[in-house]
mmCIF file of C-alpha atoms and ligand atoms in Angstrom:
data_model
loop_
_atom_site.group_PDB
_atom_site.id
_atom_site.type_symbol
_atom_site.label_atom_id
_atom_site.label_comp_id
_atom_site.label_asym_id
_atom_site.label_seq_id
_atom_site.Cartn_x
_atom_site.Cartn_y
_atom_site.Cartn_z
ATOM 1 C CA MET A 152 5.355 -24.790 -13.950
ATOM 2 C CA MET A 153 4.821 -21.102 -14.771
ATOM 3 C CA GLU A 154 5.627 -20.029 -18.297
ATOM 4 C CA LYS A 155 8.656 -17.742 -18.445
ATOM 5 C CA THR A 156 7.084 -14.929 -20.457
ATOM 6 C CA GLY A 157 6.612 -11.208 -19.903
ATOM 7 C CA LEU A 158 9.243 -11.217 -17.174
ATOM 8 C CA VAL A 159 9.719 -7.947 -15.308
ATOM 9 C CA LEU A 160 12.230 -7.323 -12.520
ATOM 10 C CA GLY A 161 10.600 -4.898 -10.055
ATOM 11 C CA ILE A 162 12.457 -2.762 -7.516
ATOM 12 C CA GLU A 163 10.842 -0.952 -4.559
ATOM 13 C CA THR A 164 12.718 1.445 -2.253
ATOM 14 C CA SER A 165 10.210 4.268 -1.656
ATOM 15 C CA CYS A 166 10.107 4.084 2.146
ATOM 16 C CA ASP A 167 11.549 1.584 4.615
ATOM 17 C CA GLU A 168 11.303 -1.678 2.674
ATOM 18 C CA THR A 169 14.054 -2.722 0.251
ATOM 19 C CA ALA A 170 12.382 -5.104 -2.182
ATOM 20 C CA ALA A 171 12.953 -6.857 -5.500
ATOM 21 C CA ALA A 172 10.765 -9.327 -7.397
ATOM 22 C CA VAL A 173 10.478 -11.120 -10.723
ATOM 23 C CA VAL A 174 6.916 -11.357 -12.083
ATOM 24 C CA GLY A 175 5.679 -12.803 -15.378
ATOM 25 C CA ARG A 176 2.923 -11.003 -17.349
ATOM 26 C CA GLY A 177 1.938 -8.980 -14.271
ATOM 27 C CA VAL A 178 0.522 -12.048 -12.500
ATOM 28 C CA ASN A 179 3.031 -14.917 -12.116
ATOM 29 C CA VAL A 180 5.311 -14.293 -9.131
ATOM 30 C CA PHE A 181 8.665 -16.065 -9.671
ATOM 31 C CA SER A 182 10.243 -14.428 -6.626
ATOM 32 C CA SER A 183 9.456 -11.617 -4.180
ATOM 33 C CA VAL A 184 12.062 -10.593 -1.610
ATOM 34 C CA VAL A 185 11.372 -7.905 1.000
ATOM 35 C CA SER A 186 13.955 -6.676 3.504
ATOM 36 C CA SER A 187 12.259 -4.544 6.139
ATOM 37 C CA GLN A 188 14.120 -1.796 7.992
ATOM 38 C CA ILE A 189 11.546 -1.738 10.815
ATOM 39 C CA ASP A 190 14.109 -2.662 13.504
ATOM 40 C CA LEU A 191 16.451 0.124 12.377
ATOM 41 C CA HIS A 192 13.761 2.809 12.693
ATOM 42 C CA ALA A 193 11.840 1.469 15.715
ATOM 43 C CA ARG A 194 14.167 3.120 18.240
ATOM 44 C CA TYR A 195 13.391 6.534 16.676
ATOM 45 C CA GLY A 196 9.611 5.926 16.661
ATOM 46 C CA GLY A 197 9.355 6.428 12.886
ATOM 47 C CA VAL A 198 11.242 6.287 9.601
ATOM 48 C CA VAL A 199 14.405 8.451 9.568
ATOM 49 C CA PRO A 200 14.956 9.380 5.888
ATOM 50 C CA GLU A 201 18.768 9.442 5.966
ATOM 51 C CA VAL A 202 18.942 6.110 7.804
ATOM 52 C CA ALA A 203 16.484 4.650 5.263
ATOM 53 C CA SER A 204 18.517 5.742 2.197
ATOM 54 C CA ARG A 205 21.738 4.325 3.630
ATOM 55 C CA ALA A 206 20.070 1.018 4.466
ATOM 56 C CA HIS A 207 18.674 0.784 0.906
ATOM 57 C CA VAL A 208 22.216 1.261 -0.473
ATOM 58 C CA GLU A 209 23.436 -1.591 1.755
ATOM 59 C CA MET A 210 20.548 -3.976 1.187
ATOM 60 C CA LEU A 211 19.576 -3.516 -2.442
ATOM 61 C CA THR A 212 22.381 -5.608 -3.988
ATOM 62 C CA PRO A 213 21.810 -8.690 -1.780
ATOM 63 C CA VAL A 214 18.016 -8.347 -2.144
ATOM 64 C CA LEU A 215 18.316 -8.138 -5.952
ATOM 65 C CA ALA A 216 20.672 -11.109 -6.054
ATOM 66 C CA GLU A 217 18.288 -13.182 -3.925
ATOM 67 C CA ALA A 218 15.278 -12.236 -6.074
ATOM 68 C CA LEU A 219 17.090 -13.251 -9.263
ATOM 69 C CA VAL A 220 18.495 -16.518 -7.891
ATOM 70 C CA GLU A 221 15.163 -17.522 -6.330
ATOM 71 C CA SER A 222 13.290 -16.807 -9.570
ATOM 72 C CA GLY A 223 15.578 -19.001 -11.681
ATOM 73 C CA VAL A 224 15.427 -16.250 -14.293
ATOM 74 C CA GLU A 225 18.560 -15.023 -16.091
ATOM 75 C CA PRO A 226 18.870 -11.280 -16.813
ATOM 76 C CA ASP A 227 18.773 -11.925 -20.580
ATOM 77 C CA GLU A 228 15.315 -13.530 -20.162
ATOM 78 C CA LEU A 229 13.828 -10.314 -18.683
ATOM 79 C CA ASP A 230 11.509 -8.077 -20.720
ATOM 80 C CA ALA A 231 12.060 -4.986 -18.552
ATOM 81 C CA VAL A 232 13.372 -3.537 -15.294
ATOM 82 C CA ALA A 233 10.789 -1.509 -13.335
ATOM 83 C CA ALA A 234 11.266 0.682 -10.271
ATOM 84 C CA THR A 235 9.102 2.882 -8.053
ATOM 85 C CA VAL A 236 9.862 6.511 -8.981
ATOM 86 C CA GLY A 237 7.446 8.119 -6.461
ATOM 87 C CA PRO A 238 5.807 9.086 -4.232
ATOM 88 C CA GLY A 239 8.101 8.435 -1.280
ATOM 89 C CA LEU A 240 11.282 9.620 0.408
ATOM 90 C CA ILE A 241 13.460 11.177 -2.267
ATOM 91 C CA GLY A 242 16.794 9.748 -1.056
ATOM 92 C CA SER A 243 15.273 6.265 -0.783
ATOM 93 C CA LEU A 244 13.585 6.464 -4.185
ATOM 94 C CA LEU A 245 16.836 7.502 -5.867
ATOM 95 C CA VAL A 246 18.611 4.338 -4.695
ATOM 96 C CA GLY A 247 16.110 2.045 -6.441
ATOM 97 C CA VAL A 248 15.680 4.241 -9.522
ATOM 98 C CA SER A 249 19.458 4.534 -10.073
ATOM 99 C CA ALA A 250 19.938 0.793 -9.660
ATOM 100 C CA ALA A 251 17.069 -0.040 -12.050
ATOM 101 C CA LYS A 252 18.325 2.351 -14.721
ATOM 102 C CA SER A 253 21.891 1.026 -14.427
ATOM 103 C CA LEU A 254 20.718 -2.581 -14.769
ATOM 104 C CA ALA A 255 18.473 -1.691 -17.716
ATOM 105 C CA LEU A 256 21.439 -0.018 -19.418
ATOM 106 C CA VAL A 257 23.900 -2.836 -18.726
ATOM 107 C CA TRP A 258 21.465 -5.598 -19.706
ATOM 108 C CA ASP A 259 20.085 -3.599 -22.637
ATOM 109 C CA LYS A 260 16.464 -3.895 -21.399
ATOM 110 C CA PRO A 261 13.687 -1.284 -21.251
ATOM 111 C CA PHE A 262 13.340 0.681 -17.994
ATOM 112 C CA VAL A 263 9.801 1.298 -16.680
ATOM 113 C CA ALA A 264 9.013 4.068 -14.170
ATOM 114 C CA VAL A 265 6.305 2.945 -11.725
ATOM 115 C CA ASN A 266 3.990 5.047 -9.540
ATOM 116 C CA HIS A 267 3.938 3.503 -6.034
ATOM 117 C CA LEU A 268 0.192 4.154 -5.629
ATOM 118 C CA GLU A 269 -0.601 2.469 -8.929
ATOM 119 C CA ALA A 270 1.608 -0.438 -7.825
ATOM 120 C CA HIS A 271 -0.561 -0.869 -4.692
ATOM 121 C CA LEU A 272 -3.642 -1.038 -6.952
ATOM 122 C CA TYR A 273 -1.981 -3.837 -8.933
ATOM 123 C CA SER A 274 -1.242 -6.022 -5.904
ATOM 124 C CA THR A 275 -4.753 -7.502 -6.224
ATOM 125 C CA PHE A 276 -4.131 -8.775 -9.767
ATOM 126 C CA LEU A 277 -1.250 -10.906 -8.514
ATOM 127 C CA GLU A 278 -3.745 -13.141 -6.716
ATOM 128 C CA ASP A 279 -6.877 -12.564 -8.801
ATOM 129 C CA PRO A 280 -5.770 -12.082 -12.430
ATOM 130 C CA ASP A 281 -9.336 -12.319 -13.745
ATOM 131 C CA ILE A 282 -10.850 -9.503 -11.706
ATOM 132 C CA GLU A 283 -13.754 -7.805 -13.433
ATOM 133 C CA LEU A 284 -13.651 -4.020 -13.645
ATOM 134 C CA PRO A 285 -14.865 -1.452 -12.656
ATOM 135 C CA LEU A 286 -13.759 -1.869 -9.088
ATOM 136 C CA VAL A 287 -13.643 0.458 -6.098
ATOM 137 C CA VAL A 288 -10.218 0.360 -4.457
ATOM 138 C CA LEU A 289 -9.731 1.551 -0.894
ATOM 139 C CA LEU A 290 -6.042 2.463 -0.863
ATOM 140 C CA VAL A 291 -4.917 2.947 2.730
ATOM 141 C CA SER A 292 -1.243 3.271 3.584
ATOM 142 C CA GLY A 293 1.141 5.249 5.780
ATOM 143 C CA GLY A 294 1.112 8.201 3.410
ATOM 144 C CA HIS A 295 -2.228 7.932 1.581
ATOM 145 C CA THR A 296 -5.929 7.278 2.086
ATOM 146 C CA MET A 297 -7.904 7.257 -1.148
ATOM 147 C CA LEU A 298 -11.066 5.826 -2.651
ATOM 148 C CA VAL A 299 -10.390 5.131 -6.313
ATOM 149 C CA LEU A 300 -12.701 3.835 -9.023
ATOM 150 C CA MET A 301 -10.547 1.651 -11.275
ATOM 151 C CA GLU A 302 -12.477 1.766 -14.564
ATOM 152 C CA ALA A 303 -9.895 0.013 -16.749
ATOM 153 C CA HIS A 304 -6.170 -0.714 -16.621
ATOM 154 C CA GLY A 305 -4.440 2.613 -16.039
ATOM 155 C CA ARG A 306 -7.747 4.494 -15.868
ATOM 156 C CA TYR A 307 -8.567 5.741 -12.371
ATOM 157 C CA ARG A 308 -11.175 8.124 -11.036
ATOM 158 C CA LEU A 309 -10.376 9.656 -7.645
ATOM 159 C CA LEU A 310 -13.596 9.524 -5.591
ATOM 160 C CA GLY A 311 -12.154 10.876 -2.360
ATOM 161 C CA GLU A 312 -9.062 11.160 -0.184
ATOM 162 C CA THR A 313 -8.002 12.273 3.262
ATOM 163 C CA VAL A 314 -8.016 15.983 3.959
ATOM 164 C CA ASP A 315 -5.389 15.611 6.714
ATOM 165 C CA ASP A 316 -3.696 12.478 8.145
ATOM 166 C CA ALA A 317 -3.529 9.191 6.244
ATOM 167 C CA ALA A 318 -5.157 6.202 7.979
ATOM 168 C CA GLY A 319 -1.765 4.530 8.565
ATOM 169 C CA GLU A 320 -0.384 7.771 9.940
ATOM 170 C CA ALA A 321 -3.295 7.881 12.431
ATOM 171 C CA PHE A 322 -2.511 4.291 13.526
ATOM 172 C CA ASP A 323 1.185 5.164 13.904
ATOM 173 C CA LYS A 324 0.559 8.403 15.848
ATOM 174 C CA VAL A 325 -2.034 6.886 18.200
ATOM 175 C CA ALA A 326 0.221 3.865 18.817
ATOM 176 C CA ARG A 327 3.126 6.159 19.637
ATOM 177 C CA TYR A 328 0.943 8.130 22.062
ATOM 178 C CA LEU A 329 -0.198 4.893 23.730
ATOM 179 C CA GLY A 330 3.427 3.724 23.986
ATOM 180 C CA LEU A 331 2.901 0.749 21.681
ATOM 181 C CA GLY A 332 5.968 1.360 19.505
ATOM 182 C CA TYR A 333 6.519 1.528 15.766
ATOM 183 C CA PRO A 334 4.971 0.649 13.350
ATOM 184 C CA GLY A 335 1.691 1.369 15.046
ATOM 185 C CA GLY A 336 -0.733 -0.449 12.753
ATOM 186 C CA PRO A 337 0.272 -4.021 13.606
ATOM 187 C CA ALA A 338 0.637 -3.096 17.321
ATOM 188 C CA ILE A 339 -2.909 -1.661 17.548
ATOM 189 C CA ASP A 340 -4.267 -4.538 15.454
ATOM 190 C CA SER A 341 -2.952 -7.204 17.834
ATOM 191 C CA LEU A 342 -3.762 -5.323 21.066
ATOM 192 C CA SER A 343 -7.325 -4.652 19.851
ATOM 193 C CA ILE A 344 -8.114 -8.362 20.006
ATOM 194 C CA LYS A 345 -7.981 -8.040 23.837
ATOM 195 C CA GLY A 346 -10.069 -4.842 23.930
ATOM 196 C CA ASP A 347 -13.728 -3.872 23.530
ATOM 197 C CA PRO A 348 -14.321 -1.973 20.251
ATOM 198 C CA GLY A 349 -17.529 -0.514 21.723
ATOM 199 C CA ALA A 350 -15.912 0.719 24.962
ATOM 200 C CA ILE A 351 -15.371 4.322 23.791
ATOM 201 C CA ASP A 352 -17.474 6.091 21.189
ATOM 202 C CA PHE A 353 -14.762 7.968 19.276
ATOM 203 C CA PRO A 354 -15.959 10.433 16.589
ATOM 204 C CA ARG A 355 -16.445 9.350 12.947
ATOM 205 C CA ALA A 356 -15.540 12.506 11.026
ATOM 206 C CA MET A 357 -17.306 13.451 7.761
ATOM 207 C CA MET A 358 -19.292 10.202 7.908
ATOM 208 C CA SER A 359 -22.226 11.300 5.749
ATOM 209 C CA ASP A 360 -20.226 13.855 3.827
ATOM 210 C CA GLY A 361 -19.010 12.636 0.402
ATOM 211 C CA TYR A 362 -16.009 10.342 -0.007
ATOM 212 C CA ASP A 363 -13.279 12.380 1.686
ATOM 213 C CA PHE A 364 -11.800 11.367 5.037
ATOM 214 C CA SER A 365 -10.374 13.163 8.063
ATOM 215 C CA PHE A 366 -8.418 11.429 10.830
ATOM 216 C CA SER A 367 -6.639 14.201 12.738
ATOM 217 C CA GLY A 368 -9.649 14.933 14.993
ATOM 218 C CA LEU A 369 -9.876 11.258 15.924
ATOM 219 C CA LYS A 370 -6.249 11.243 17.035
ATOM 220 C CA THR A 371 -6.919 14.336 19.206
ATOM 221 C CA SER A 372 -10.004 12.635 20.716
ATOM 222 C CA VAL A 373 -7.888 9.645 21.705
ATOM 223 C CA VAL A 374 -5.349 11.919 23.414
ATOM 224 C CA ASN A 375 -8.106 13.869 25.225
ATOM 225 C CA HIS A 376 -9.879 10.688 26.338
ATOM 226 C CA VAL A 377 -6.704 9.176 27.817
ATOM 227 C CA ARG A 378 -5.837 12.458 29.579
ATOM 228 C CA LYS A 379 -9.294 12.609 31.182
ATOM 229 C CA ASN A 380 -9.354 8.882 31.990
ATOM 230 C CA PRO A 381 -5.795 7.902 32.939
ATOM 231 C CA ASP A 382 -6.903 4.467 34.179
ATOM 232 C CA VAL A 383 -8.626 3.452 30.954
ATOM 233 C CA ALA A 384 -7.532 0.057 29.581
ATOM 234 C CA THR A 385 -5.136 0.633 26.663
ATOM 235 C CA ALA A 386 -6.619 -2.355 24.824
ATOM 236 C CA ASP A 387 -10.085 -0.714 24.956
ATOM 237 C CA VAL A 388 -8.659 2.557 23.582
ATOM 238 C CA ALA A 389 -6.846 0.682 20.782
ATOM 239 C CA ALA A 390 -9.903 -1.399 19.858
ATOM 240 C CA SER A 391 -12.282 1.599 19.952
ATOM 241 C CA PHE A 392 -9.908 3.733 17.873
ATOM 242 C CA GLN A 393 -9.507 0.931 15.312
ATOM 243 C CA GLU A 394 -13.292 0.465 15.223
ATOM 244 C CA ALA A 395 -13.785 4.189 14.442
ATOM 245 C CA VAL A 396 -11.236 4.079 11.580
ATOM 246 C CA VAL A 397 -12.654 0.870 10.095
ATOM 247 C CA ASP A 398 -16.221 2.143 10.434
ATOM 248 C CA VAL A 399 -15.507 5.309 8.418
ATOM 249 C CA LEU A 400 -13.381 3.557 5.786
ATOM 250 C CA ILE A 401 -15.857 0.754 5.156
ATOM 251 C CA THR A 402 -18.998 2.918 5.291
ATOM 252 C CA LYS A 403 -17.605 5.187 2.560
ATOM 253 C CA ALA A 404 -16.123 2.378 0.473
ATOM 254 C CA ARG A 405 -19.431 0.487 0.587
ATOM 255 C CA ARG A 406 -21.359 3.586 -0.464
ATOM 256 C CA ALA A 407 -18.875 4.156 -3.306
ATOM 257 C CA VAL A 408 -19.458 0.631 -4.638
ATOM 258 C CA ALA A 409 -23.241 1.138 -4.543
ATOM 259 C CA ASP A 410 -23.132 4.621 -6.109
ATOM 260 C CA THR A 411 -20.798 3.666 -8.965
ATOM 261 C CA GLY A 412 -22.259 0.220 -9.683
ATOM 262 C CA ALA A 413 -18.765 -1.296 -9.333
ATOM 263 C CA LYS A 414 -18.409 -5.094 -9.400
ATOM 264 C CA GLY A 415 -16.620 -5.169 -6.090
ATOM 265 C CA LEU A 416 -14.403 -3.644 -3.443
ATOM 266 C CA CYS A 417 -10.692 -4.133 -3.274
ATOM 267 C CA LEU A 418 -8.364 -3.303 -0.369
ATOM 268 C CA ALA A 419 -4.794 -2.112 -0.973
ATOM 269 C CA GLY A 420 -1.914 -0.552 0.987
ATOM 270 C CA GLY A 421 -0.345 -1.321 4.360
ATOM 271 C CA VAL A 422 -3.477 -0.621 6.442
ATOM 272 C CA ALA A 423 -5.290 -3.255 4.338
ATOM 273 C CA ALA A 424 -3.295 -5.747 6.441
ATOM 274 C CA ASN A 425 -5.562 -4.775 9.387
ATOM 275 C CA SER A 426 -7.618 -7.753 10.623
ATOM 276 C CA ALA A 427 -10.759 -5.763 11.496
ATOM 277 C CA LEU A 428 -10.756 -3.890 8.178
ATOM 278 C CA ARG A 429 -10.324 -7.128 6.221
ATOM 279 C CA GLN A 430 -13.144 -8.885 8.083
ATOM 280 C CA ARG A 431 -15.518 -5.920 7.722
ATOM 281 C CA ALA A 432 -14.821 -5.645 3.981
ATOM 282 C CA LEU A 433 -15.629 -9.335 3.530
ATOM 283 C CA ASP A 434 -18.823 -9.033 5.631
ATOM 284 C CA VAL A 435 -20.301 -5.981 3.897
ATOM 285 C CA CYS A 436 -19.490 -7.270 0.403
ATOM 286 C CA MET A 437 -21.185 -10.562 1.269
ATOM 287 C CA ASP A 438 -24.273 -8.655 2.519
ATOM 288 C CA ASP A 439 -24.335 -6.445 -0.580
ATOM 289 C CA GLY A 440 -23.746 -9.281 -3.069
ATOM 290 C CA VAL A 441 -20.561 -7.770 -4.539
ATOM 291 C CA ARG A 442 -17.074 -9.277 -4.688
ATOM 292 C CA ALA A 443 -14.430 -8.488 -2.066
ATOM 293 C CA PHE A 444 -10.747 -8.603 -2.992
ATOM 294 C CA VAL A 445 -8.577 -8.750 0.079
ATOM 295 C CA PRO A 446 -4.960 -9.473 -0.943
ATOM 296 C CA SER A 447 -2.725 -11.439 1.413
ATOM 297 C CA ARG A 448 -1.004 -9.281 4.017
ATOM 298 C CA SER A 449 2.431 -9.535 2.376
ATOM 299 C CA LEU A 450 0.979 -8.014 -0.803
ATOM 300 C CA CYS A 451 -0.744 -5.173 1.100
ATOM 301 C CA THR A 452 2.426 -3.809 2.689
ATOM 302 C CA ASP A 453 5.220 -2.516 0.454
ATOM 303 C CA ASN A 454 6.718 -5.121 -1.881
ATOM 304 C CA ALA A 455 8.268 -5.271 -5.346
ATOM 305 C CA ALA A 456 5.923 -7.859 -6.907
ATOM 306 C CA MET A 457 3.254 -5.157 -7.181
ATOM 307 C CA VAL A 458 5.849 -2.831 -8.781
ATOM 308 C CA ALA A 459 6.739 -5.460 -11.389
ATOM 309 C CA ALA A 460 3.005 -6.068 -12.050
ATOM 310 C CA ALA A 461 2.237 -2.363 -12.533
ATOM 311 C CA GLY A 462 5.430 -2.070 -14.616
ATOM 312 C CA TRP A 463 4.223 -4.793 -16.978
ATOM 313 C CA TRP A 464 0.934 -2.959 -17.597
ATOM 314 C CA ARG A 465 2.658 0.393 -18.021
ATOM 315 C CA LEU A 466 5.188 -1.077 -20.485
ATOM 316 C CA HIS A 467 2.261 -2.191 -22.639
ATOM 317 C CA THR A 468 0.269 1.026 -22.429
ATOM 318 C CA ASP A 469 3.047 3.674 -22.477
ATOM 319 C CA GLY A 470 6.184 1.815 -23.620
ATOM 320 C CA PRO A 471 9.557 2.154 -21.863
ATOM 321 C CA SER A 472 10.479 5.218 -19.784
ATOM 322 C CA PRO A 473 13.527 7.288 -20.764
ATOM 323 C CA LEU A 474 16.755 6.631 -18.867
ATOM 324 C CA ASP A 475 16.877 10.268 -17.744
ATOM 325 C CA HIS A 476 13.572 9.775 -15.868
ATOM 326 C CA GLY A 477 13.932 11.187 -12.352
ATOM 327 C CA ALA A 478 12.289 10.374 -9.010
ATOM 328 C CA ASP A 479 9.404 12.490 -7.660
ATOM 329 C CA SER A 480 8.702 12.424 -3.923
ATOM 330 C CA SER A 481 5.190 13.897 -4.316
ATOM 331 C CA LEU A 482 4.037 12.036 -7.445
ATOM 332 C CA ARG A 483 0.225 11.733 -7.631
ATOM 333 C CA LEU A 484 -1.871 8.871 -8.961
ATOM 334 C CA PRO A 485 -2.736 9.695 -12.588
ATOM 335 C CA THR A 486 -6.521 10.176 -12.572
ATOM 336 C CA VAL A 487 -9.235 11.094 -15.057
ATOM 337 C CA ALA A 488 -11.528 14.033 -14.315
HETATM 338 O O1 KG4 B 671 1.815 0.616 2.217
HETATM 339 P P1 KG4 B 671 2.773 0.665 3.354
HETATM 340 O O2 KG4 B 671 3.577 -0.584 3.666
HETATM 341 O O3 KG4 B 671 3.808 1.844 3.172
HETATM 342 C C1 KG4 B 671 3.395 3.077 2.614
HETATM 343 O O4 KG4 B 671 3.379 3.166 1.362
HETATM 344 O O5 KG4 B 671 3.031 3.951 3.438
HETATM 345 O O6 KG4 B 671 1.925 1.108 4.647
HETATM 346 C C2 KG4 B 671 2.516 1.293 5.910
HETATM 347 C C3 KG4 B 671 1.420 1.659 6.902
HETATM 348 C C4 KG4 B 671 1.948 2.044 8.279
HETATM 349 O O7 KG4 B 671 1.305 3.247 8.692
HETATM 350 C C5 KG4 B 671 1.519 0.874 9.170
HETATM 351 O O8 KG4 B 671 1.279 1.222 10.516
HETATM 352 C C6 KG4 B 671 0.247 0.432 8.484
HETATM 353 O O9 KG4 B 671 0.534 0.545 7.087
HETATM 354 N N1 KG4 B 671 -0.105 -0.963 8.803
HETATM 355 C C7 KG4 B 671 -1.231 -1.309 9.480
HETATM 356 C C8 KG4 B 671 -1.159 -2.713 9.677
HETATM 357 N N2 KG4 B 671 0.012 -3.177 9.099
HETATM 358 C C9 KG4 B 671 0.635 -2.078 8.568
HETATM 359 N N3 KG4 B 671 -2.260 -0.572 9.931
HETATM 360 C C10 KG4 B 671 -3.249 -1.198 10.593
HETATM 361 N N4 KG4 B 671 -3.239 -2.539 10.847
HETATM 362 C C11 KG4 B 671 -2.229 -3.329 10.401
HETATM 363 N N5 KG4 B 671 -2.235 -4.649 10.653
HETATM 364 ZN ZN1 ZN B 672 3.076 1.679 0.100
#
C-alpha cells in the first residue's frame, strides 16, 4: 500500500494526448490516464492543432474524473495541481493550463507550471527513484532531440540538440513518404523487424562532429533512394533508415557519457519507445559498464505521471506558480551555461 503523501495531480495537453495522473512524492503512481487522439489525426497524416484543442476540451473532464477515481485520492488530499505550460501547441496547452488553474483555485491548492521537456526527464524517476546523478539523458520526441547532462534535480546542461528536424519528426516524415501512416515511429519500428537494417547505407550526418544532430539530409536520402530504386523493399528502407537514426543517437549519447563521466544513460521522449534504440542503449551501456535507464514505453510517450513528478520537484525547489501564469508554445528547457 503506497503512502498517500506528496500527492500531485498532473495534467498534460501539450500535443495530441489528453492525460491526467495522481503521483505521490514524484515517484508513486496512484493513477495515470492517457486518452490518445491518434485516430482523429491519422486521416490528416499529422496533428491538426484546431482539432487537437477541441478534442482536449471534450476529453479533459472525463480523463480527470477517471484519474481521480482510479487513484482513490480526494481533492482535499492533494498537495498541488500541476500542468504542462509549454512547449507545445498553444491552443492545446491552454486547455490543460486553464483547467489546472481553475481546479487549484476551487480546491485552494498550489498550482505548479511544468515544462514538458523537464517532465520527460522525470519519467525515469517514476520507475527508478534511486537513480544516481549525473546522468546523460537522450531526449528524443516529435518536437525535440537533445542530449542533456542532468547534474542534479532541476540542473541541466545542454550538450547538443538537432540543428533541423527532430528524430520523431524524421520518423513521421519518412513514414508518410513510404505510405505507412501516422504516427510514423511505431509504424517504422514494427515494419523494420521484417527488413534488413544493413540493406541500404544511409548517411549518418555530423557523426564525429560534437553532440549536435541533423536529420533532414537523411530524410532526403530516403526519398532519393526510393525514387532511384522503385522496386526496393519498403521493410529494408524502414529498417535501414531506423538503423541510421539509432546509430547516430547512440554513438553520440555513448560518447557524452564517457566524456562527462556520467553514471549512466537514460532515454526519454516518444522515440525512446523505439525497439532498436532501446536494445542498442542497453547493449552499449552493458559494454561500457554504465547503467542504462530505459523507461517503459507508456512513460516514454506523452503522459501526465511525468508532469506530476516534475511538478513535485518544482514545487519543492521554486514553490507554487502564480495563477496568472500563461502558456508558452516555444518554452525551452532551463539549462545552465
Ligand atoms: O514525446 P511524444 O509522445 O510527443 C512529443 O512531445 O513530441 O513523441 C511523439 C513522437 C512521434 O514523432 C512518434 O512518431 C515517435 O515519438 N514515436 C516513435 C515510436 N513511438 C513513438 N518513434 C520511433 N519508434 C517508436 N516506437
Ligand atoms: Zn512529449
